[in-house]
Amino acid sequence: MSLHVDVIGHGPPLVLLHGWAMHGGIFAPLVEALRARRTLHVVDLPGHGHNRDCGVPLALEACARAVLEVVPDAPWCGWSLGGLVALQAAATAPARIPALAMLCATPKFVVADDWPQGMPATVFHGFADGLRLDWRATIDRFIALEAFGSDHMREELRMLRDAVLAHGEPSPRVLAEGLHVLETGDLRAMLPALRVPSLWIGGRRDRLVDPRAMEAAARLAPAARFVEVAHAGHAPFLTHADAVAGALQDFLAEVAA
C-alpha cells in the first residue's frame, strides 16, 4: 500500500515530513506561507494520520524508501523525527533530493559522551513507559515539552493539541517505534559525506532539540548553514511561519541558482 500524500500549491516541489505523533496537517501555517511559490508534497509518515494502516514499519530506511516512491524529485524538509527520515533519504538518494532542510532536528537526539547537546535518554525512557499506561497523556506531555520555551507557548500548545488527533488516532505500536527511533537513531556518520546542501533551522528556545546540537551538526556537513529563529520553540513553523518560510525560500533559491 503506497503512502497518502497531500499536494498543495504552485511552483517547484518541496516535500514536508512531520514529527512524532503528528501528521502532515501540522504544517498548515507553513503551507499557507509557501503555497503561492511552492508545490508542497505533505506526507503523513507511516503509522500516522492517513497512513495509519499502511503497513510500513516506522524505521528510517523503510520510511525513506516509502516516501521516495510517492514524491517527485525535490528538496525535503523534515521536522523533528521527520528530519531523521529526510536525512536518511538525502544521504542515500542524493540524485532524487537536491537539497535538505532540517527543522528542529538533529542526526542524534539523545546525549552521548561525544554529543553533549542531546536529550537525556531517561526522558525517552519515561515516554516509552508512559505509552504503555496512557498513550494520550504521554503525547500531551511530549507536546508540552515541544511548546515549552516558546514566546507563544500557549498558542503553540493549543495548536499542537488541536492537531494531534485531527487525522485520526495514531497507532500505539507506531508511537513506540517512533520513540525507539528518536532514542537510538544516530546518523552523524552520514554528514561528512552528505552530497547535497543543507539548511538547519533551530528555535532559540527549543527545549527538545538544543539549537547548539543543530549548529554542531551543520559543522559536520559540507555546504551546510544554521539559522536560528529567535523566540521560537520546537515548532517554529506554527508561530513564526513567515520566518521559517523565508529561510527556506532563500536557501532553495540559492540552491537552484
PDB file of C-alpha atoms in Angstrom:
ATOM      1  CA  MET A   1       0.000   0.000   0.000  1.00  0.00           C
ATOM      2  CA  SER A   2       1.529   3.330  -1.079  1.00  0.00           C
ATOM      3  CA  LEU A   3       1.545   6.344   1.207  1.00  0.00           C
ATOM      4  CA  HIS A   4      -1.087   9.061   1.055  1.00  0.00           C
ATOM      5  CA  VAL A   5       0.366  12.491   0.190  1.00  0.00           C
ATOM      6  CA  ASP A   6      -1.415  15.850   0.123  1.00  0.00           C
ATOM      7  CA  VAL A   7      -0.246  18.043  -2.787  1.00  0.00           C
ATOM      8  CA  ILE A   8      -0.876  21.758  -2.300  1.00  0.00           C
ATOM      9  CA  GLY A   9       0.261  24.943  -4.039  1.00  0.00           C
ATOM     10  CA  HIS A  10       2.050  26.065  -7.192  1.00  0.00           C
ATOM     11  CA  GLY A  11       5.691  26.172  -8.222  1.00  0.00           C
ATOM     12  CA  PRO A  12       8.732  23.952  -7.713  1.00  0.00           C
ATOM     13  CA  PRO A  13       8.128  20.967  -5.427  1.00  0.00           C
ATOM     14  CA  LEU A  14       9.076  20.682  -1.755  1.00  0.00           C
ATOM     15  CA  VAL A  15       8.473  17.625   0.452  1.00  0.00           C
ATOM     16  CA  LEU A  16       7.432  18.157   4.084  1.00  0.00           C
ATOM     17  CA  LEU A  17       7.801  15.472   6.781  1.00  0.00           C
ATOM     18  CA  HIS A  18       6.266  15.899  10.241  1.00  0.00           C
ATOM     19  CA  GLY A  19       7.384  14.798  13.687  1.00  0.00           C
ATOM     20  CA  TRP A  20       6.478  12.102  16.214  1.00  0.00           C
ATOM     21  CA  ALA A  21       2.764  11.504  16.932  1.00  0.00           C
ATOM     22  CA  MET A  22       1.686  14.181  14.438  1.00  0.00           C
ATOM     23  CA  HIS A  23       0.690  14.234  10.740  1.00  0.00           C
ATOM     24  CA  GLY A  24       1.174  16.479   7.745  1.00  0.00           C
ATOM     25  CA  GLY A  25      -1.689  18.742   8.771  1.00  0.00           C
ATOM     26  CA  ILE A  26       0.516  20.249  11.467  1.00  0.00           C
ATOM     27  CA  PHE A  27       2.316  22.182   8.717  1.00  0.00           C
ATOM     28  CA  ALA A  28      -0.796  24.248   7.835  1.00  0.00           C
ATOM     29  CA  PRO A  29       0.737  27.655   8.730  1.00  0.00           C
ATOM     30  CA  LEU A  30       3.921  26.883   6.780  1.00  0.00           C
ATOM     31  CA  VAL A  31       1.936  25.542   3.823  1.00  0.00           C
ATOM     32  CA  GLU A  32      -0.094  28.763   3.765  1.00  0.00           C
ATOM     33  CA  ALA A  33       3.128  30.802   3.765  1.00  0.00           C
ATOM     34  CA  LEU A  34       4.670  28.805   0.905  1.00  0.00           C
ATOM     35  CA  ARG A  35       1.809  27.601  -1.298  1.00  0.00           C
ATOM     36  CA  ALA A  36       1.937  30.543  -3.700  1.00  0.00           C
ATOM     37  CA  ARG A  37       5.604  29.774  -4.506  1.00  0.00           C
ATOM     38  CA  ARG A  38       5.971  26.040  -3.920  1.00  0.00           C
ATOM     39  CA  THR A  39       4.078  22.839  -4.622  1.00  0.00           C
ATOM     40  CA  LEU A  40       4.096  21.191  -1.208  1.00  0.00           C
ATOM     41  CA  HIS A  41       4.055  17.407  -1.010  1.00  0.00           C
ATOM     42  CA  VAL A  42       2.876  16.958   2.574  1.00  0.00           C
ATOM     43  CA  VAL A  43       3.446  13.394   3.725  1.00  0.00           C
ATOM     44  CA  ASP A  44       1.871  11.540   6.639  1.00  0.00           C
ATOM     45  CA  LEU A  45       4.621   9.240   7.905  1.00  0.00           C
ATOM     46  CA  PRO A  46       3.842   5.503   8.137  1.00  0.00           C
ATOM     47  CA  GLY A  47       1.523   4.748  11.043  1.00  0.00           C
ATOM     48  CA  HIS A  48       0.403   8.377  11.299  1.00  0.00           C
ATOM     49  CA  GLY A  49      -2.633  10.268  10.026  1.00  0.00           C
ATOM     50  CA  HIS A  50      -3.992   9.000   6.707  1.00  0.00           C
ATOM     51  CA  ASN A  51      -1.207   6.389   6.585  1.00  0.00           C
ATOM     52  CA  ARG A  52      -2.074   4.846   9.935  1.00  0.00           C
ATOM     53  CA  ASP A  53      -2.688   1.422   8.385  1.00  0.00           C
ATOM     54  CA  CYS A  54      -0.167   1.449   5.527  1.00  0.00           C
ATOM     55  CA  GLY A  55       1.891  -1.433   6.944  1.00  0.00           C
ATOM     56  CA  VAL A  56       5.308   0.227   6.501  1.00  0.00           C
ATOM     57  CA  PRO A  57       7.366  -0.031   9.717  1.00  0.00           C
ATOM     58  CA  LEU A  58       8.468   3.211  11.324  1.00  0.00           C
ATOM     59  CA  ALA A  59      12.151   2.590  10.677  1.00  0.00           C
ATOM     60  CA  LEU A  60      14.358   5.151   8.958  1.00  0.00           C
ATOM     61  CA  GLU A  61      15.348   3.142   5.879  1.00  0.00           C
ATOM     62  CA  ALA A  62      11.828   1.783   5.332  1.00  0.00           C
ATOM     63  CA  CYS A  63      10.242   5.213   5.752  1.00  0.00           C
ATOM     64  CA  ALA A  64      12.723   6.879   3.410  1.00  0.00           C
ATOM     65  CA  ARG A  65      12.089   4.260   0.708  1.00  0.00           C
ATOM     66  CA  ALA A  66       8.315   4.509   1.089  1.00  0.00           C
ATOM     67  CA  VAL A  67       8.306   8.310   0.795  1.00  0.00           C
ATOM     68  CA  LEU A  68      10.679   8.263  -2.195  1.00  0.00           C
ATOM     69  CA  GLU A  69       8.180   6.043  -4.000  1.00  0.00           C
ATOM     70  CA  VAL A  70       5.373   8.624  -3.794  1.00  0.00           C
ATOM     71  CA  VAL A  71       7.044  12.036  -4.214  1.00  0.00           C
ATOM     72  CA  PRO A  72       8.833  13.656  -7.165  1.00  0.00           C
ATOM     73  CA  ASP A  73      12.491  14.600  -7.179  1.00  0.00           C
ATOM     74  CA  ALA A  74      12.531  17.595  -4.839  1.00  0.00           C
ATOM     75  CA  PRO A  75      14.155  19.126  -1.766  1.00  0.00           C
ATOM     76  CA  TRP A  76      12.964  17.630   1.522  1.00  0.00           C
ATOM     77  CA  CYS A  77      12.226  19.460   4.768  1.00  0.00           C
ATOM     78  CA  GLY A  78      11.886  17.286   7.875  1.00  0.00           C
ATOM     79  CA  TRP A  79      10.734  18.440  11.299  1.00  0.00           C
ATOM     80  CA  SER A  80      11.962  16.583  14.408  1.00  0.00           C
ATOM     81  CA  LEU A  81      11.524  12.826  13.735  1.00  0.00           C
ATOM     82  CA  GLY A  82      10.787  13.708  10.108  1.00  0.00           C
ATOM     83  CA  GLY A  83      14.246  15.244   9.940  1.00  0.00           C
ATOM     84  CA  LEU A  84      15.860  11.877  10.624  1.00  0.00           C
ATOM     85  CA  VAL A  85      13.857  10.349   7.771  1.00  0.00           C
ATOM     86  CA  ALA A  86      14.790  13.233   5.472  1.00  0.00           C
ATOM     87  CA  LEU A  87      18.480  12.973   6.334  1.00  0.00           C
ATOM     88  CA  GLN A  88      18.420   9.207   5.739  1.00  0.00           C
ATOM     89  CA  ALA A  89      16.834   9.756   2.322  1.00  0.00           C
ATOM     90  CA  ALA A  90      19.122  12.620   1.284  1.00  0.00           C
ATOM     91  CA  ALA A  91      22.223  10.652   2.261  1.00  0.00           C
ATOM     92  CA  THR A  92      21.178   7.539   0.356  1.00  0.00           C
ATOM     93  CA  ALA A  93      19.362   9.062  -2.649  1.00  0.00           C
ATOM     94  CA  PRO A  94      21.063  12.416  -3.364  1.00  0.00           C
ATOM     95  CA  ALA A  95      20.133  12.237  -7.057  1.00  0.00           C
ATOM     96  CA  ARG A  96      16.466  12.444  -6.011  1.00  0.00           C
ATOM     97  CA  ILE A  97      16.843  15.077  -3.289  1.00  0.00           C
ATOM     98  CA  PRO A  98      18.848  18.146  -4.399  1.00  0.00           C
ATOM     99  CA  ALA A  99      18.647  19.913  -1.031  1.00  0.00           C
ATOM    100  CA  LEU A 100      17.823  19.118   2.585  1.00  0.00           C
ATOM    101  CA  ALA A 101      16.243  21.272   5.291  1.00  0.00           C
ATOM    102  CA  MET A 102      16.372  20.053   8.893  1.00  0.00           C
ATOM    103  CA  LEU A 103      13.749  21.809  11.008  1.00  0.00           C
ATOM    104  CA  CYS A 104      14.417  21.454  14.744  1.00  0.00           C
ATOM    105  CA  ALA A 105      16.026  18.095  14.036  1.00  0.00           C
ATOM    106  CA  THR A 106      19.461  16.594  14.581  1.00  0.00           C
ATOM    107  CA  PRO A 107      21.196  13.400  13.447  1.00  0.00           C
ATOM    108  CA  LYS A 108      21.144  12.194  17.070  1.00  0.00           C
ATOM    109  CA  PHE A 109      18.523  13.198  19.619  1.00  0.00           C
ATOM    110  CA  VAL A 110      19.991  11.548  22.735  1.00  0.00           C
ATOM    111  CA  VAL A 111      23.044  12.693  24.663  1.00  0.00           C
ATOM    112  CA  ALA A 112      26.363  10.828  24.426  1.00  0.00           C
ATOM    113  CA  ASP A 113      29.905  11.438  25.651  1.00  0.00           C
ATOM    114  CA  ASP A 114      30.746  12.938  22.254  1.00  0.00           C
ATOM    115  CA  TRP A 115      27.315  14.572  21.828  1.00  0.00           C
ATOM    116  CA  PRO A 116      26.633  16.599  24.996  1.00  0.00           C
ATOM    117  CA  GLN A 117      23.869  18.674  23.399  1.00  0.00           C
ATOM    118  CA  GLY A 118      21.426  15.759  23.201  1.00  0.00           C
ATOM    119  CA  MET A 119      18.449  14.982  25.441  1.00  0.00           C
ATOM    120  CA  PRO A 120      18.913  12.572  28.366  1.00  0.00           C
ATOM    121  CA  ALA A 121      17.911   9.024  27.436  1.00  0.00           C
ATOM    122  CA  THR A 122      15.799   8.898  30.595  1.00  0.00           C
ATOM    123  CA  VAL A 123      13.379  11.376  29.004  1.00  0.00           C
ATOM    124  CA  PHE A 124      12.639   8.939  26.189  1.00  0.00           C
ATOM    125  CA  HIS A 125      12.504   6.012  28.621  1.00  0.00           C
ATOM    126  CA  GLY A 126       9.844   7.909  30.552  1.00  0.00           C
ATOM    127  CA  PHE A 127       7.769   8.498  27.446  1.00  0.00           C
ATOM    128  CA  ALA A 128       8.089   4.823  26.451  1.00  0.00           C
ATOM    129  CA  ASP A 129       6.912   3.715  29.898  1.00  0.00           C
ATOM    130  CA  GLY A 130       4.052   6.195  29.732  1.00  0.00           C
ATOM    131  CA  LEU A 131       2.847   4.858  26.377  1.00  0.00           C
ATOM    132  CA  ARG A 132       2.091   1.506  27.976  1.00  0.00           C
ATOM    133  CA  LEU A 133      -0.031   3.143  30.676  1.00  0.00           C
ATOM    134  CA  ASP A 134      -1.772   6.056  28.936  1.00  0.00           C
ATOM    135  CA  TRP A 135      -0.681   6.985  25.425  1.00  0.00           C
ATOM    136  CA  ARG A 136      -2.889  10.097  25.283  1.00  0.00           C
ATOM    137  CA  ALA A 137      -1.362  11.537  28.456  1.00  0.00           C
ATOM    138  CA  THR A 138       2.114  10.678  27.155  1.00  0.00           C
ATOM    139  CA  ILE A 139       1.514  12.537  23.899  1.00  0.00           C
ATOM    140  CA  ASP A 140       0.243  15.503  25.896  1.00  0.00           C
ATOM    141  CA  ARG A 141       3.454  15.530  27.964  1.00  0.00           C
ATOM    142  CA  PHE A 142       5.538  15.387  24.790  1.00  0.00           C
ATOM    143  CA  ILE A 143       3.539  18.238  23.243  1.00  0.00           C
ATOM    144  CA  ALA A 144       4.062  20.325  26.379  1.00  0.00           C
ATOM    145  CA  LEU A 145       7.814  19.794  26.025  1.00  0.00           C
ATOM    146  CA  GLU A 146       7.626  20.812  22.358  1.00  0.00           C
ATOM    147  CA  ALA A 147       5.856  24.075  23.209  1.00  0.00           C
ATOM    148  CA  PHE A 148       7.854  24.912  26.338  1.00  0.00           C
ATOM    149  CA  GLY A 149      10.170  27.893  25.969  1.00  0.00           C
ATOM    150  CA  SER A 150       8.382  29.499  23.034  1.00  0.00           C
ATOM    151  CA  ASP A 151       7.340  33.134  23.415  1.00  0.00           C
ATOM    152  CA  HIS A 152       3.944  31.946  22.161  1.00  0.00           C
ATOM    153  CA  MET A 153       3.800  28.846  24.345  1.00  0.00           C
ATOM    154  CA  ARG A 154       0.045  28.847  24.974  1.00  0.00           C
ATOM    155  CA  GLU A 155      -0.783  29.383  21.318  1.00  0.00           C
ATOM    156  CA  GLU A 156       1.687  26.712  20.206  1.00  0.00           C
ATOM    157  CA  LEU A 157       0.418  24.247  22.820  1.00  0.00           C
ATOM    158  CA  ARG A 158      -3.174  24.785  21.683  1.00  0.00           C
ATOM    159  CA  MET A 159      -2.268  24.302  18.025  1.00  0.00           C
ATOM    160  CA  LEU A 160      -0.332  21.109  18.727  1.00  0.00           C
ATOM    161  CA  ARG A 161      -3.121  19.668  20.887  1.00  0.00           C
ATOM    162  CA  ASP A 162      -5.756  20.558  18.302  1.00  0.00           C
ATOM    163  CA  ALA A 163      -3.712  18.956  15.515  1.00  0.00           C
ATOM    164  CA  VAL A 164      -2.624  15.682  17.058  1.00  0.00           C
ATOM    165  CA  LEU A 165      -5.887  13.759  16.525  1.00  0.00           C
ATOM    166  CA  ALA A 166      -7.182  15.753  13.533  1.00  0.00           C
ATOM    167  CA  HIS A 167      -6.343  12.913  11.105  1.00  0.00           C
ATOM    168  CA  GLY A 168      -7.390  10.142  13.482  1.00  0.00           C
ATOM    169  CA  GLU A 169      -5.690   8.424  16.409  1.00  0.00           C
ATOM    170  CA  PRO A 170      -2.055   7.393  15.887  1.00  0.00           C
ATOM    171  CA  SER A 171      -1.168   3.726  16.222  1.00  0.00           C
ATOM    172  CA  PRO A 172       0.211   2.935  19.715  1.00  0.00           C
ATOM    173  CA  ARG A 173       2.632   0.471  18.113  1.00  0.00           C
ATOM    174  CA  VAL A 174       3.976   3.146  15.810  1.00  0.00           C
ATOM    175  CA  LEU A 175       4.250   5.632  18.671  1.00  0.00           C
ATOM    176  CA  ALA A 176       6.530   3.153  20.438  1.00  0.00           C
ATOM    177  CA  GLU A 177       8.529   2.590  17.233  1.00  0.00           C
ATOM    178  CA  GLY A 178       8.951   6.346  16.803  1.00  0.00           C
ATOM    179  CA  LEU A 179      10.256   6.816  20.323  1.00  0.00           C
ATOM    180  CA  HIS A 180      12.706   3.990  19.698  1.00  0.00           C
ATOM    181  CA  VAL A 181      13.970   5.744  16.560  1.00  0.00           C
ATOM    182  CA  LEU A 182      14.387   9.015  18.458  1.00  0.00           C
ATOM    183  CA  GLU A 183      16.203   7.262  21.290  1.00  0.00           C
ATOM    184  CA  THR A 184      18.547   5.082  19.231  1.00  0.00           C
ATOM    185  CA  GLY A 185      18.928   6.896  15.892  1.00  0.00           C
ATOM    186  CA  ASP A 186      22.405   8.214  15.118  1.00  0.00           C
ATOM    187  CA  LEU A 187      23.074   9.452  11.579  1.00  0.00           C
ATOM    188  CA  ARG A 188      26.104  11.624  12.373  1.00  0.00           C
ATOM    189  CA  ALA A 189      28.385   9.403  10.296  1.00  0.00           C
ATOM    190  CA  MET A 190      26.376  10.344   7.185  1.00  0.00           C
ATOM    191  CA  LEU A 191      27.031  14.081   7.491  1.00  0.00           C
ATOM    192  CA  PRO A 192      30.651  14.436   6.277  1.00  0.00           C
ATOM    193  CA  ALA A 193      29.781  12.622   3.041  1.00  0.00           C
ATOM    194  CA  LEU A 194      26.439  14.380   2.501  1.00  0.00           C
ATOM    195  CA  ARG A 195      26.346  15.323  -1.172  1.00  0.00           C
ATOM    196  CA  VAL A 196      23.533  17.886  -1.040  1.00  0.00           C
ATOM    197  CA  PRO A 197      23.463  21.356   0.536  1.00  0.00           C
ATOM    198  CA  SER A 198      21.615  21.511   3.826  1.00  0.00           C
ATOM    199  CA  LEU A 199      19.865  24.126   5.930  1.00  0.00           C
ATOM    200  CA  TRP A 200      19.461  23.634   9.684  1.00  0.00           C
ATOM    201  CA  ILE A 201      16.672  25.749  11.220  1.00  0.00           C
ATOM    202  CA  GLY A 202      16.527  25.820  15.018  1.00  0.00           C
ATOM    203  CA  GLY A 203      14.335  27.521  17.583  1.00  0.00           C
ATOM    204  CA  ARG A 204      16.355  29.528  20.085  1.00  0.00           C
ATOM    205  CA  ARG A 205      14.075  28.400  22.939  1.00  0.00           C
ATOM    206  CA  ASP A 206      13.648  24.791  21.845  1.00  0.00           C
ATOM    207  CA  ARG A 207      13.760  22.506  24.888  1.00  0.00           C
ATOM    208  CA  LEU A 208      13.604  19.255  22.916  1.00  0.00           C
ATOM    209  CA  VAL A 209      16.328  19.838  20.306  1.00  0.00           C
ATOM    210  CA  ASP A 210      19.097  22.090  21.566  1.00  0.00           C
ATOM    211  CA  PRO A 211      19.966  24.598  18.801  1.00  0.00           C
ATOM    212  CA  ARG A 212      23.625  24.048  19.719  1.00  0.00           C
ATOM    213  CA  ALA A 213      23.210  20.443  18.556  1.00  0.00           C
ATOM    214  CA  MET A 214      21.959  21.716  15.218  1.00  0.00           C
ATOM    215  CA  GLU A 215      24.922  24.074  14.914  1.00  0.00           C
ATOM    216  CA  ALA A 216      27.269  21.184  15.699  1.00  0.00           C
ATOM    217  CA  ALA A 217      25.560  19.004  13.089  1.00  0.00           C
ATOM    218  CA  ALA A 218      25.812  21.736  10.453  1.00  0.00           C
ATOM    219  CA  ARG A 219      29.555  21.962  11.082  1.00  0.00           C
ATOM    220  CA  LEU A 220      29.877  18.257  10.261  1.00  0.00           C
ATOM    221  CA  ALA A 221      28.258  18.578   6.829  1.00  0.00           C
ATOM    222  CA  PRO A 222      29.676  20.287   3.742  1.00  0.00           C
ATOM    223  CA  ALA A 223      27.622  23.096   2.187  1.00  0.00           C
ATOM    224  CA  ALA A 224      25.571  23.482   5.360  1.00  0.00           C
ATOM    225  CA  ARG A 225      24.286  26.508   7.201  1.00  0.00           C
ATOM    226  CA  PHE A 226      22.492  27.053  10.506  1.00  0.00           C
ATOM    227  CA  VAL A 227      19.677  29.576  11.020  1.00  0.00           C
ATOM    228  CA  GLU A 228      18.098  30.313  14.384  1.00  0.00           C
ATOM    229  CA  VAL A 229      14.549  31.628  14.828  1.00  0.00           C
ATOM    230  CA  ALA A 230      14.501  33.931  17.834  1.00  0.00           C
ATOM    231  CA  HIS A 231      11.759  33.422  20.445  1.00  0.00           C
ATOM    232  CA  ALA A 232      10.699  30.096  18.853  1.00  0.00           C
ATOM    233  CA  GLY A 233      10.395  26.697  20.492  1.00  0.00           C
ATOM    234  CA  HIS A 234      10.386  23.242  18.926  1.00  0.00           C
ATOM    235  CA  ALA A 235       7.704  24.033  16.332  1.00  0.00           C
ATOM    236  CA  PRO A 236       8.700  27.440  14.899  1.00  0.00           C
ATOM    237  CA  PHE A 237       6.558  26.939  11.793  1.00  0.00           C
ATOM    238  CA  LEU A 238       3.431  27.261  13.971  1.00  0.00           C
ATOM    239  CA  THR A 239       4.163  30.663  15.478  1.00  0.00           C
ATOM    240  CA  HIS A 240       6.889  32.010  13.159  1.00  0.00           C
ATOM    241  CA  ALA A 241       5.789  30.563   9.823  1.00  0.00           C
ATOM    242  CA  ASP A 242       6.924  33.585   7.807  1.00  0.00           C
ATOM    243  CA  ALA A 243      10.441  33.426   9.271  1.00  0.00           C
ATOM    244  CA  VAL A 244      10.726  29.709   8.528  1.00  0.00           C
ATOM    245  CA  ALA A 245       9.257  30.135   5.041  1.00  0.00           C
ATOM    246  CA  GLY A 246      11.657  32.987   4.317  1.00  0.00           C
ATOM    247  CA  ALA A 247      14.695  30.964   5.400  1.00  0.00           C
ATOM    248  CA  LEU A 248      13.550  28.034   3.266  1.00  0.00           C
ATOM    249  CA  GLN A 249      12.865  30.183   0.219  1.00  0.00           C
ATOM    250  CA  ASP A 250      16.239  31.939   0.418  1.00  0.00           C
ATOM    251  CA  PHE A 251      18.045  28.621   0.788  1.00  0.00           C
ATOM    252  CA  LEU A 252      16.179  26.908  -2.046  1.00  0.00           C
ATOM    253  CA  ALA A 253      16.647  29.882  -4.365  1.00  0.00           C
ATOM    254  CA  GLU A 254      20.406  29.748  -3.782  1.00  0.00           C
ATOM    255  CA  VAL A 255      20.468  26.001  -4.414  1.00  0.00           C
ATOM    256  CA  ALA A 256      18.512  26.429  -7.647  1.00  0.00           C
ATOM    257  CA  ALA A 257      20.868  29.185  -8.778  1.00  0.00           C
TER     258      ALA A 257
END
